[in-house]
PDB file of C-alpha atoms in Angstrom:
ATOM      1  CA  THR A   1       0.169  -0.010   0.237  1.00 64.00           C
ATOM      2  CA  TYR A   2       3.004   2.484   0.811  1.00 68.00           C
ATOM      3  CA  GLU A   3       4.541   1.770  -3.104  1.00 72.00           C
ATOM      4  CA  HIS A   4       1.094   2.732  -4.525  1.00 74.00           C
ATOM      5  CA  ASN A   5       0.316   5.430  -2.216  1.00 78.00           C
ATOM      6  CA  VAL A   6      -2.743   3.694  -0.646  1.00 83.00           C
ATOM      7  CA  ASP A   7      -4.285   4.814   2.959  1.00 87.00           C
ATOM      8  CA  LEU A   8      -5.074   2.040   4.852  1.00 91.00           C
ATOM      9  CA  HIS A   9      -7.095   1.767   8.471  1.00 92.00           C
ATOM     10  CA  HIS A  10      -5.764  -0.711  10.641  1.00 94.00           C
ATOM     11  CA  LEU A  11      -8.042  -1.955  13.789  1.00 95.00           C
ATOM     12  CA  PHE A  12      -6.300  -4.564  16.168  1.00 96.00           C
ATOM     13  CA  ILE A  13      -8.514  -6.323  18.065  1.00 94.00           C
ATOM     14  CA  ASP A  14      -7.817  -7.277  21.837  1.00 93.00           C
ATOM     15  CA  PHE A  15     -10.778  -9.661  23.410  1.00 94.00           C
ATOM     16  CA  ARG A  16     -12.299  -8.708  26.908  1.00 91.00           C
ATOM     17  CA  GLN A  17     -11.063 -12.330  29.130  1.00 90.00           C
ATOM     18  CA  ALA A  18     -11.509 -14.603  25.825  1.00 90.00           C
ATOM     19  CA  TYR A  19     -10.947 -17.724  27.079  1.00 91.00           C
ATOM     20  CA  ASP A  20     -13.216 -17.466  29.902  1.00 91.00           C
ATOM     21  CA  SER A  21     -15.949 -15.898  27.712  1.00 92.00           C
ATOM     22  CA  ILE A  22     -16.527 -19.041  24.962  1.00 94.00           C
ATOM     23  CA  ILE A  23     -19.991 -20.140  25.119  1.00 95.00           C
ATOM     24  CA  ARG A  24     -19.675 -23.591  24.866  1.00 94.00           C
ATOM     25  CA  SER A  25     -22.942 -24.716  23.490  1.00 94.00           C
ATOM     26  CA  GLN A  26     -22.100 -22.610  20.436  1.00 95.00           C
ATOM     27  CA  LEU A  27     -18.666 -23.936  20.206  1.00 95.00           C
ATOM     28  CA  TYR A  28     -20.339 -27.595  20.122  1.00 96.00           C
ATOM     29  CA  GLU A  29     -22.495 -26.239  17.136  1.00 95.00           C
ATOM     30  CA  ASP A  30     -19.324 -24.742  15.125  1.00 95.00           C
ATOM     31  CA  LEU A  31     -17.206 -27.628  15.551  1.00 96.00           C
ATOM     32  CA  LYS A  32     -19.963 -29.467  13.916  1.00 96.00           C
ATOM     33  CA  ARG A  33     -20.230 -27.049  11.109  1.00 94.00           C
ATOM     34  CA  LEU A  34     -16.583 -27.591  10.742  1.00 94.00           C
ATOM     35  CA  GLY A  35     -16.984 -31.196   9.859  1.00 94.00           C
ATOM     36  CA  ILE A  36     -15.132 -32.273  13.390  1.00 94.00           C
ATOM     37  CA  PRO A  37     -16.131 -35.925  13.719  1.00 95.00           C
ATOM     38  CA  LYS A  38     -19.127 -36.700  16.070  1.00 95.00           C
ATOM     39  CA  LYS A  39     -16.913 -38.879  18.501  1.00 96.00           C
ATOM     40  CA  LEU A  40     -14.399 -35.629  18.974  1.00 95.00           C
ATOM     41  CA  ILE A  41     -17.401 -33.320  19.619  1.00 95.00           C
ATOM     42  CA  ARG A  42     -18.518 -36.000  22.581  1.00 95.00           C
ATOM     43  CA  LEU A  43     -15.269 -36.103  23.702  1.00 95.00           C
ATOM     44  CA  VAL A  44     -14.567 -32.288  24.029  1.00 94.00           C
ATOM     45  CA  THR A  45     -18.407 -32.200  25.618  1.00 94.00           C
ATOM     46  CA  MET A  46     -16.883 -34.417  28.515  1.00 93.00           C
ATOM     47  CA  THR A  47     -13.756 -32.713  29.261  1.00 91.00           C
ATOM     48  CA  LEU A  48     -15.765 -29.247  29.640  1.00 91.00           C
ATOM     49  CA  LYS A  49     -18.593 -30.630  31.083  1.00 90.00           C
ATOM     50  CA  SER A  50     -19.635 -30.134  35.074  1.00 86.00           C
ATOM     51  CA  THR A  51     -16.356 -27.950  35.640  1.00 88.00           C
ATOM     52  CA  THR A  52     -15.706 -26.415  38.990  1.00 88.00           C
ATOM     53  CA  CYS A  53     -13.970 -23.670  40.276  1.00 87.00           C
ATOM     54  CA  ARG A  54     -12.551 -22.866  43.556  1.00 86.00           C
ATOM     55  CA  VAL A  55     -11.184 -19.205  44.926  1.00 89.00           C
ATOM     56  CA  LYS A  56      -8.482 -18.851  47.220  1.00 87.00           C
ATOM     57  CA  VAL A  57      -8.723 -16.403  49.360  1.00 87.00           C
ATOM     58  CA  MET A  58      -6.181 -15.378  52.556  1.00 84.00           C
ATOM     59  CA  GLY A  59      -4.592 -18.762  51.907  1.00 85.00           C
ATOM     60  CA  SER A  60      -8.217 -20.604  52.228  1.00 88.00           C
ATOM     61  CA  LEU A  61      -9.882 -22.477  49.545  1.00 88.00           C
ATOM     62  CA  ALA A  62     -13.799 -21.143  49.235  1.00 87.00           C
ATOM     63  CA  GLU A  63     -16.597 -23.135  48.366  1.00 88.00           C
ATOM     64  CA  SER A  64     -16.244 -24.816  44.528  1.00 89.00           C
ATOM     65  CA  PHE A  65     -19.148 -23.326  42.123  1.00 88.00           C
ATOM     66  CA  PRO A  66     -20.057 -24.469  38.830  1.00 89.00           C
ATOM     67  CA  VAL A  67     -18.507 -22.670  35.625  1.00 89.00           C
ATOM     68  CA  VAL A  68     -20.537 -22.768  32.420  1.00 88.00           C
ATOM     69  CA  THR A  69     -18.949 -20.662  30.052  1.00 91.00           C
ATOM     70  CA  GLY A  70     -14.861 -20.719  28.828  1.00 91.00           C
ATOM     71  CA  LEU A  71     -12.411 -22.997  28.403  1.00 92.00           C
ATOM     72  CA  ARG A  72      -9.884 -24.422  30.870  1.00 88.00           C
ATOM     73  CA  GLN A  73      -7.129 -23.002  31.777  1.00 83.00           C
ATOM     74  CA  GLY A  74      -3.856 -24.378  31.674  1.00 85.00           C
ATOM     75  CA  ASP A  75      -5.585 -27.324  29.222  1.00 88.00           C
ATOM     76  CA  PRO A  76      -3.532 -27.870  26.098  1.00 90.00           C
ATOM     77  CA  LEU A  77      -6.735 -28.553  24.145  1.00 92.00           C
ATOM     78  CA  ALA A  78      -8.086 -24.934  24.796  1.00 93.00           C
ATOM     79  CA  THR A  79      -5.992 -23.207  22.066  1.00 93.00           C
ATOM     80  CA  THR A  80      -7.210 -25.343  19.557  1.00 94.00           C
ATOM     81  CA  LEU A  81     -11.090 -25.109  20.332  1.00 95.00           C
ATOM     82  CA  PHE A  82     -10.361 -21.018  20.815  1.00 95.00           C
ATOM     83  CA  ASN A  83      -8.882 -21.344  17.184  1.00 94.00           C
ATOM     84  CA  PHE A  84     -12.098 -23.231  16.315  1.00 95.00           C
ATOM     85  CA  ALA A  85     -14.270 -20.442  17.673  1.00 95.00           C
ATOM     86  CA  MET A  86     -12.279 -18.192  15.694  1.00 94.00           C
ATOM     87  CA  GLU A  87     -12.387 -20.029  12.474  1.00 93.00           C
ATOM     88  CA  SER A  88     -15.847 -19.977  12.671  1.00 94.00           C
ATOM     89  CA  ILE A  89     -16.355 -16.152  12.995  1.00 93.00           C
ATOM     90  CA  LEU A  90     -13.965 -14.952   9.502  1.00 90.00           C
ATOM     91  CA  ARG A  91     -16.042 -18.133   8.046  1.00 89.00           C
ATOM     92  CA  ASN A  92     -19.091 -16.172   9.148  1.00 87.00           C
ATOM     93  CA  ILE A  93     -17.784 -12.889   7.472  1.00 84.00           C
ATOM     94  CA  ARG A  94     -19.177 -11.714   4.116  1.00 80.00           C
ATOM     95  CA  THR A  95     -18.158  -8.758   3.384  1.00 73.00           C
ATOM     96  CA  ASN A  96     -15.307  -8.723   0.525  1.00 64.00           C
ATOM     97  CA  PRO A  97     -14.624 -12.470   0.857  1.00 67.00           C
ATOM     98  CA  GLY A  98     -11.158 -13.514  -0.109  1.00 69.00           C
ATOM     99  CA  GLY A  99      -8.569 -11.900  -1.979  1.00 72.00           C
ATOM    100  CA  THR A 100      -6.122  -9.439  -0.107  1.00 80.00           C
ATOM    101  CA  ILE A 101      -6.511  -5.473   0.995  1.00 82.00           C
ATOM    102  CA  TYR A 102      -4.858  -5.300  -2.690  1.00 81.00           C
ATOM    103  CA  SER A 103      -7.654  -6.211  -4.626  1.00 81.00           C
ATOM    104  CA  ARG A 104     -10.421  -5.886  -2.075  1.00 85.00           C
ATOM    105  CA  LEU A 105     -11.825  -3.253   0.126  1.00 88.00           C
ATOM    106  CA  THR A 106     -11.087  -5.071   3.546  1.00 90.00           C
ATOM    107  CA  GLN A 107      -8.745  -8.002   4.887  1.00 90.00           C
ATOM    108  CA  HIS A 108      -8.638  -9.941   7.884  1.00 90.00           C
ATOM    109  CA  LEU A 109      -5.835 -10.956   9.526  1.00 90.00           C
ATOM    110  CA  ALA A 110      -6.129 -13.272  12.792  1.00 90.00           C
ATOM    111  CA  TYR A 111      -3.602 -15.587  14.567  1.00 90.00           C
ATOM    112  CA  ALA A 112      -5.386 -16.997  17.834  1.00 85.00           C
ATOM    113  CA  ASP A 113      -7.084 -14.126  19.188  1.00 87.00           C
ATOM    114  CA  ASP A 114      -4.374 -11.770  17.760  1.00 91.00           C
ATOM    115  CA  VAL A 115      -6.736 -10.014  14.961  1.00 93.00           C
ATOM    116  CA  ASP A 116      -6.027  -6.878  12.349  1.00 94.00           C
ATOM    117  CA  ILE A 117      -9.308  -5.664  10.389  1.00 93.00           C
ATOM    118  CA  MET A 118      -7.535  -3.558   7.584  1.00 93.00           C
ATOM    119  CA  ALA A 119      -9.612  -1.708   5.296  1.00 92.00           C
ATOM    120  CA  ARG A 120      -8.641   0.890   2.640  1.00 91.00           C
ATOM    121  CA  THR A 121     -11.995   3.389   4.008  1.00 92.00           C
ATOM    122  CA  VAL A 122     -13.251   4.593   7.150  1.00 92.00           C
ATOM    123  CA  PRO A 123     -16.791   3.249   6.464  1.00 92.00           C
ATOM    124  CA  ALA A 124     -15.248   0.039   5.213  1.00 92.00           C
ATOM    125  CA  LEU A 125     -14.071  -0.742   8.448  1.00 92.00           C
ATOM    126  CA  SER A 126     -17.025   0.356  10.169  1.00 93.00           C
ATOM    127  CA  GLY A 127     -18.724  -2.193   8.120  1.00 92.00           C
ATOM    128  CA  ALA A 128     -15.743  -4.849   8.986  1.00 92.00           C
ATOM    129  CA  VAL A 129     -15.852  -4.144  12.578  1.00 93.00           C
ATOM    130  CA  GLU A 130     -19.868  -3.975  12.740  1.00 93.00           C
ATOM    131  CA  GLU A 131     -20.073  -7.681  11.211  1.00 93.00           C
ATOM    132  CA  PHE A 132     -17.153  -9.396  12.929  1.00 93.00           C
ATOM    133  CA  GLU A 133     -18.490  -7.684  16.598  1.00 94.00           C
ATOM    134  CA  ASN A 134     -22.194  -9.555  15.849  1.00 93.00           C
ATOM    135  CA  ALA A 135     -20.557 -13.026  14.955  1.00 94.00           C
ATOM    136  CA  ALA A 136     -18.025 -12.729  17.897  1.00 94.00           C
ATOM    137  CA  LEU A 137     -21.079 -11.925  20.549  1.00 95.00           C
ATOM    138  CA  VAL A 138     -22.618 -14.937  18.842  1.00 94.00           C
ATOM    139  CA  ARG A 139     -19.418 -16.853  20.482  1.00 94.00           C
ATOM    140  CA  GLY A 140     -19.140 -14.715  24.017  1.00 94.00           C
ATOM    141  CA  LEU A 141     -16.386 -12.693  22.914  1.00 94.00           C
ATOM    142  CA  ARG A 142     -16.473  -9.094  23.426  1.00 94.00           C
ATOM    143  CA  MET A 143     -14.191  -6.419  22.448  1.00 93.00           C
ATOM    144  CA  ASN A 144     -11.846  -4.642  24.821  1.00 93.00           C
ATOM    145  CA  GLU A 145     -12.265  -0.881  24.176  1.00 90.00           C
ATOM    146  CA  GLY A 146      -9.095   0.113  26.193  1.00 89.00           C
ATOM    147  CA  LYS A 147      -6.988  -2.497  24.491  1.00 92.00           C
ATOM    148  CA  THR A 148      -8.256  -2.616  21.053  1.00 94.00           C
ATOM    149  CA  VAL A 149      -6.693   0.246  19.075  1.00 95.00           C
ATOM    150  CA  TYR A 150      -6.695   1.927  15.874  1.00 95.00           C
ATOM    151  CA  MET A 151      -3.762   2.958  13.469  1.00 94.00           C
ATOM    152  CA  LYS A 152      -3.904   4.395  10.108  1.00 91.00           C
ATOM    153  CA  THR A 153      -0.806   4.024   7.898  1.00 90.00           C
ATOM    154  CA  SER A 154      -0.248   6.580   5.091  1.00 87.00           C
ATOM    155  CA  ARG A 155       2.957   8.424   3.519  1.00 83.00           C
ATOM    156  CA  ASN A 156       1.495  11.272   4.923  1.00 80.00           C
ATOM    157  CA  PRO A 157       0.551  10.153   8.714  1.00 72.00           C
ATOM    158  CA  PRO A 158      -2.746  12.291   9.602  1.00 72.00           C
ATOM    159  CA  PRO A 159      -2.693  14.902  12.911  1.00 77.00           C
ATOM    160  CA  PRO A 160      -2.571  13.782  15.880  1.00 77.00           C
ATOM    161  CA  GLN A 161      -5.490  12.549  18.035  1.00 80.00           C
ATOM    162  CA  SER A 162      -6.423  10.506  20.693  1.00 81.00           C
ATOM    163  CA  SER A 163      -9.635   8.605  19.912  1.00 87.00           C
ATOM    164  CA  PHE A 164     -11.253   7.096  16.783  1.00 90.00           C
ATOM    165  CA  CYS A 165     -15.285   6.203  16.787  1.00 90.00           C
ATOM    166  CA  ILE A 166     -16.382   3.233  15.445  1.00 89.00           C
ATOM    167  CA  GLY A 167     -20.709   2.979  15.909  1.00 85.00           C
ATOM    168  CA  GLN A 168     -20.821   2.840  20.080  1.00 87.00           C
ATOM    169  CA  HIS A 169     -17.283   2.100  20.769  1.00 90.00           C
ATOM    170  CA  SER A 170     -14.552   4.632  20.955  1.00 92.00           C
ATOM    171  CA  PHE A 171     -10.978   3.092  20.416  1.00 93.00           C
ATOM    172  CA  PRO A 172      -7.318   5.094  21.178  1.00 93.00           C
ATOM    173  CA  VAL A 173      -5.280   6.011  18.703  1.00 93.00           C
ATOM    174  CA  CYS A 174      -1.606   4.738  18.518  1.00 91.00           C
ATOM    175  CA  ASN A 175       1.395   5.322  16.234  1.00 90.00           C
ATOM    176  CA  GLN A 176       2.631   2.060  15.960  1.00 91.00           C
ATOM    177  CA  PHE A 177       1.510  -1.541  17.066  1.00 93.00           C
ATOM    178  CA  LYS A 178       3.091  -4.741  18.088  1.00 92.00           C
ATOM    179  CA  TYR A 179       1.471  -7.264  15.735  1.00 92.00           C
ATOM    180  CA  LEU A 180       2.611 -10.892  16.082  1.00 91.00           C
ATOM    181  CA  GLY A 181       5.636  -9.469  17.225  1.00 90.00           C
ATOM    182  CA  ALA A 182       6.357  -7.192  14.255  1.00 90.00           C
ATOM    183  CA  LEU A 183       6.510  -3.326  14.790  1.00 91.00           C
ATOM    184  CA  VAL A 184       4.145  -1.964  12.048  1.00 90.00           C
ATOM    185  CA  THR A 185       4.431   2.141  12.254  1.00 90.00           C
ATOM    186  CA  ASN A 186       1.782   4.538  10.593  1.00 88.00           C
ATOM    187  CA  ASN A 187       4.355   5.472   8.079  1.00 86.00           C
ATOM    188  CA  ASN A 188       5.797   1.959   7.284  1.00 84.00           C
ATOM    189  CA  ASP A 189       8.657   2.684   8.319  1.00 86.00           C
ATOM    190  CA  VAL A 190      11.038  -0.379   7.985  1.00 89.00           C
ATOM    191  CA  ALA A 191      13.930   1.145   9.593  1.00 91.00           C
ATOM    192  CA  THR A 192      12.196   1.636  12.907  1.00 92.00           C
ATOM    193  CA  GLU A 193      11.511  -2.330  12.923  1.00 93.00           C
ATOM    194  CA  ILE A 194      14.825  -3.477  11.994  1.00 94.00           C
ATOM    195  CA  ARG A 195      16.364  -1.188  14.820  1.00 94.00           C
ATOM    196  CA  ALA A 196      13.821  -3.033  16.966  1.00 94.00           C
ATOM    197  CA  ARG A 197      15.246  -6.073  16.168  1.00 95.00           C
ATOM    198  CA  ILE A 198      18.701  -5.102  16.227  1.00 95.00           C
ATOM    199  CA  ASN A 199      18.141  -4.208  20.006  1.00 95.00           C
ATOM    200  CA  ALA A 200      16.286  -7.409  20.587  1.00 95.00           C
ATOM    201  CA  GLY A 201      19.363  -9.516  18.896  1.00 95.00           C
ATOM    202  CA  SER A 202      21.760  -7.366  21.248  1.00 95.00           C
ATOM    203  CA  ARG A 203      19.983  -8.564  24.178  1.00 96.00           C
ATOM    204  CA  CYS A 204      20.012 -11.942  23.115  1.00 95.00           C
ATOM    205  CA  PHE A 205      23.536 -11.519  22.223  1.00 94.00           C
ATOM    206  CA  TRP A 206      24.362 -10.661  26.018  1.00 93.00           C
ATOM    207  CA  ALA A 207      21.970 -13.126  27.602  1.00 94.00           C
ATOM    208  CA  VAL A 208      24.337 -15.799  25.744  1.00 92.00           C
ATOM    209  CA  GLN A 209      27.901 -13.590  26.016  1.00 90.00           C
ATOM    210  CA  LYS A 210      29.124 -16.281  28.623  1.00 89.00           C
ATOM    211  CA  ALA A 211      29.273 -19.133  26.097  1.00 89.00           C
ATOM    212  CA  LEU A 212      30.719 -16.969  23.364  1.00 87.00           C
ATOM    213  CA  LYS A 213      33.594 -15.705  25.677  1.00 85.00           C
ATOM    214  CA  PHE A 214      34.225 -19.404  26.594  1.00 87.00           C
ATOM    215  CA  ARG A 215      37.667 -20.545  25.310  1.00 85.00           C
ATOM    216  CA  GLY A 216      36.842 -24.323  25.720  1.00 87.00           C
ATOM    217  CA  LEU A 217      34.216 -23.646  23.344  1.00 89.00           C
ATOM    218  CA  SER A 218      34.965 -23.646  19.613  1.00 89.00           C
ATOM    219  CA  ARG A 219      34.127 -21.043  16.987  1.00 88.00           C
ATOM    220  CA  ARG A 220      32.634 -23.321  15.218  1.00 90.00           C
ATOM    221  CA  ALA A 221      29.996 -24.131  17.905  1.00 92.00           C
ATOM    222  CA  LYS A 222      29.991 -20.387  18.835  1.00 91.00           C
ATOM    223  CA  LEU A 223      28.934 -19.627  15.164  1.00 92.00           C
ATOM    224  CA  VAL A 224      26.214 -22.274  15.499  1.00 93.00           C
ATOM    225  CA  ILE A 225      24.920 -20.371  18.690  1.00 94.00           C
ATOM    226  CA  TYR A 226      24.695 -16.936  16.451  1.00 93.00           C
ATOM    227  CA  LYS A 227      23.138 -18.427  13.313  1.00 93.00           C
ATOM    228  CA  THR A 228      20.571 -20.798  15.610  1.00 95.00           C
ATOM    229  CA  VAL A 229      20.350 -18.417  18.645  1.00 94.00           C
ATOM    230  CA  ILE A 230      20.905 -14.456  18.184  1.00 95.00           C
ATOM    231  CA  ARG A 231      20.080 -14.370  14.544  1.00 95.00           C
ATOM    232  CA  PRO A 232      17.107 -15.787  13.902  1.00 96.00           C
ATOM    233  CA  VAL A 233      15.752 -12.946  16.500  1.00 95.00           C
ATOM    234  CA  VAL A 234      17.174 -10.225  14.371  1.00 95.00           C
ATOM    235  CA  THR A 235      15.578 -11.367  11.226  1.00 95.00           C
ATOM    236  CA  TYR A 236      11.892 -12.118  12.649  1.00 94.00           C
ATOM    237  CA  GLY A 237       9.859 -11.298  10.182  1.00 91.00           C
ATOM    238  CA  SER A 238      12.645 -10.102   7.315  1.00 91.00           C
ATOM    239  CA  GLU A 239      10.613 -11.387   4.577  1.00 90.00           C
ATOM    240  CA  SER A 240       8.183  -8.677   4.548  1.00 86.00           C
ATOM    241  CA  TRP A 241      11.095  -5.973   4.816  1.00 89.00           C
ATOM    242  CA  VAL A 242      11.852  -3.784   1.810  1.00 87.00           C
ATOM    243  CA  LEU A 243      15.492  -3.009   2.455  1.00 89.00           C
ATOM    244  CA  THR A 244      16.682   0.118   1.689  1.00 90.00           C
ATOM    245  CA  THR A 245      20.535   1.046   1.375  1.00 93.00           C
ATOM    246  CA  ALA A 246      20.852   2.237   4.750  1.00 93.00           C
ATOM    247  CA  SER A 247      18.752  -0.709   6.542  1.00 93.00           C
ATOM    248  CA  GLU A 248      21.563  -3.076   4.828  1.00 94.00           C
ATOM    249  CA  ARG A 249      24.454  -1.222   6.123  1.00 94.00           C
ATOM    250  CA  LEU A 250      22.669  -1.282   9.699  1.00 94.00           C
ATOM    251  CA  LEU A 251      22.135  -4.487  10.136  1.00 95.00           C
ATOM    252  CA  ASN A 252      25.547  -5.761   8.550  1.00 93.00           C
ATOM    253  CA  CYS A 253      27.297  -3.442  10.976  1.00 93.00           C
ATOM    254  CA  TRP A 254      25.164  -5.107  13.860  1.00 94.00           C
ATOM    255  CA  GLU A 255      26.493  -8.362  12.488  1.00 93.00           C
ATOM    256  CA  ARG A 256      30.440  -7.777  12.023  1.00 91.00           C
ATOM    257  CA  LYS A 257      29.860  -6.723  15.741  1.00 92.00           C
ATOM    258  CA  ILE A 258      28.775 -10.032  16.780  1.00 91.00           C
ATOM    259  CA  LEU A 259      31.769 -11.350  14.854  1.00 91.00           C
ATOM    260  CA  ARG A 260      33.862  -9.723  16.251  1.00 89.00           C
ATOM    261  CA  LYS A 261      33.351 -10.786  19.915  1.00 88.00           C
ATOM    262  CA  ILE A 262      33.230 -14.413  18.378  1.00 88.00           C
ATOM    263  CA  PHE A 263      36.384 -14.466  16.342  1.00 87.00           C
ATOM    264  CA  GLY A 264      37.885 -12.112  18.994  1.00 85.00           C
ATOM    265  CA  PRO A 265      40.987  -9.905  17.793  1.00 85.00           C
ATOM    266  CA  VAL A 266      44.401 -10.663  15.685  1.00 86.00           C
ATOM    267  CA  CYS A 267      47.797  -9.852  17.451  1.00 84.00           C
ATOM    268  CA  GLU A 268      50.224  -8.793  14.861  1.00 84.00           C
ATOM    269  CA  ASP A 269      53.788  -8.010  16.015  1.00 82.00           C
ATOM    270  CA  GLY A 270      52.872  -8.219  19.399  1.00 83.00           C
ATOM    271  CA  ARG A 271      50.114  -5.751  19.063  1.00 88.00           C
ATOM    272  CA  TRP A 272      46.606  -6.585  18.755  1.00 88.00           C
ATOM    273  CA  ARG A 273      44.053  -5.510  16.741  1.00 87.00           C
ATOM    274  CA  VAL A 274      40.513  -5.716  15.846  1.00 87.00           C
ATOM    275  CA  ARG A 275      39.613  -8.161  12.533  1.00 86.00           C
ATOM    276  CA  ASN A 276      38.958  -5.864   9.280  1.00 84.00           C
ATOM    277  CA  ASN A 277      35.485  -6.774   7.471  1.00 84.00           C
ATOM    278  CA  GLU A 278      37.591  -9.024   4.894  1.00 86.00           C
ATOM    279  CA  GLU A 279      39.079 -10.665   7.650  1.00 85.00           C
ATOM    280  CA  LEU A 280      35.518 -11.334   8.794  1.00 85.00           C
ATOM    281  CA  ARG A 281      33.887 -12.096   5.467  1.00 86.00           C
ATOM    282  CA  ARG A 282      36.762 -14.860   4.823  1.00 86.00           C
ATOM    283  CA  LEU A 283      36.440 -16.590   8.329  1.00 82.00           C
ATOM    284  CA  TYR A 284      32.545 -16.508   8.332  1.00 82.00           C
ATOM    285  CA  MET A 285      31.975 -17.760   4.944  1.00 76.00           C
TER     286      MET A 285
END
């Protein structure tokens, strides 16, 4: 959208007590519509039947009480069941089904309970949010107005505003938002995300620096640690980056700094010096 100079409206949705609000009877109906075998549905029903909770107050447990909604916290099956509920919500949406934002007015991105509704216009966003909210309410999910945020991405960032209204809801406005671990900014500045990834990679490096400084560990082993532990932190989400020369220089500079820590200095004529870029390239390649 940045290359085509298209403004984009995002609503990053957060649910209020998502796992505790699922309506179980509706979940069973969704499982049927999704083609889950009846035997598995009966087994799921058994795991959620006659569930109770007890509250611990001042070290003492209160009397147990029945729980008729929501999924069991800590149950490995809970995340899968929640994903089925979200899948049913998205399949019930009829606004611009299929395609991407490049060929449609709206697009829904969803991973577990992290949802981003994108639209090219405010009316399209309002319609998509209303349809999504209605489908979610049927399953017991309600948007958390305080944590659901709106952001407009554009080449020319809009004037600052504190809130954005859709229907009866008023959502806070942000200039950047971390979605699925990647930083999205209102001006589509990839450099901001790259700097954030480099900072995260540096923190990861300092966490394992004792291993990298240990003389009993070979350079090959240290490079394996770098390639499998440190570098993936920086390159997370890099498939979607549009790199500039400055961004490439920033990434290369960070990598050379880490490699100099791994390979150490070199001694020439009784004097120590840091390795130059060509020496690092030969050792690393």
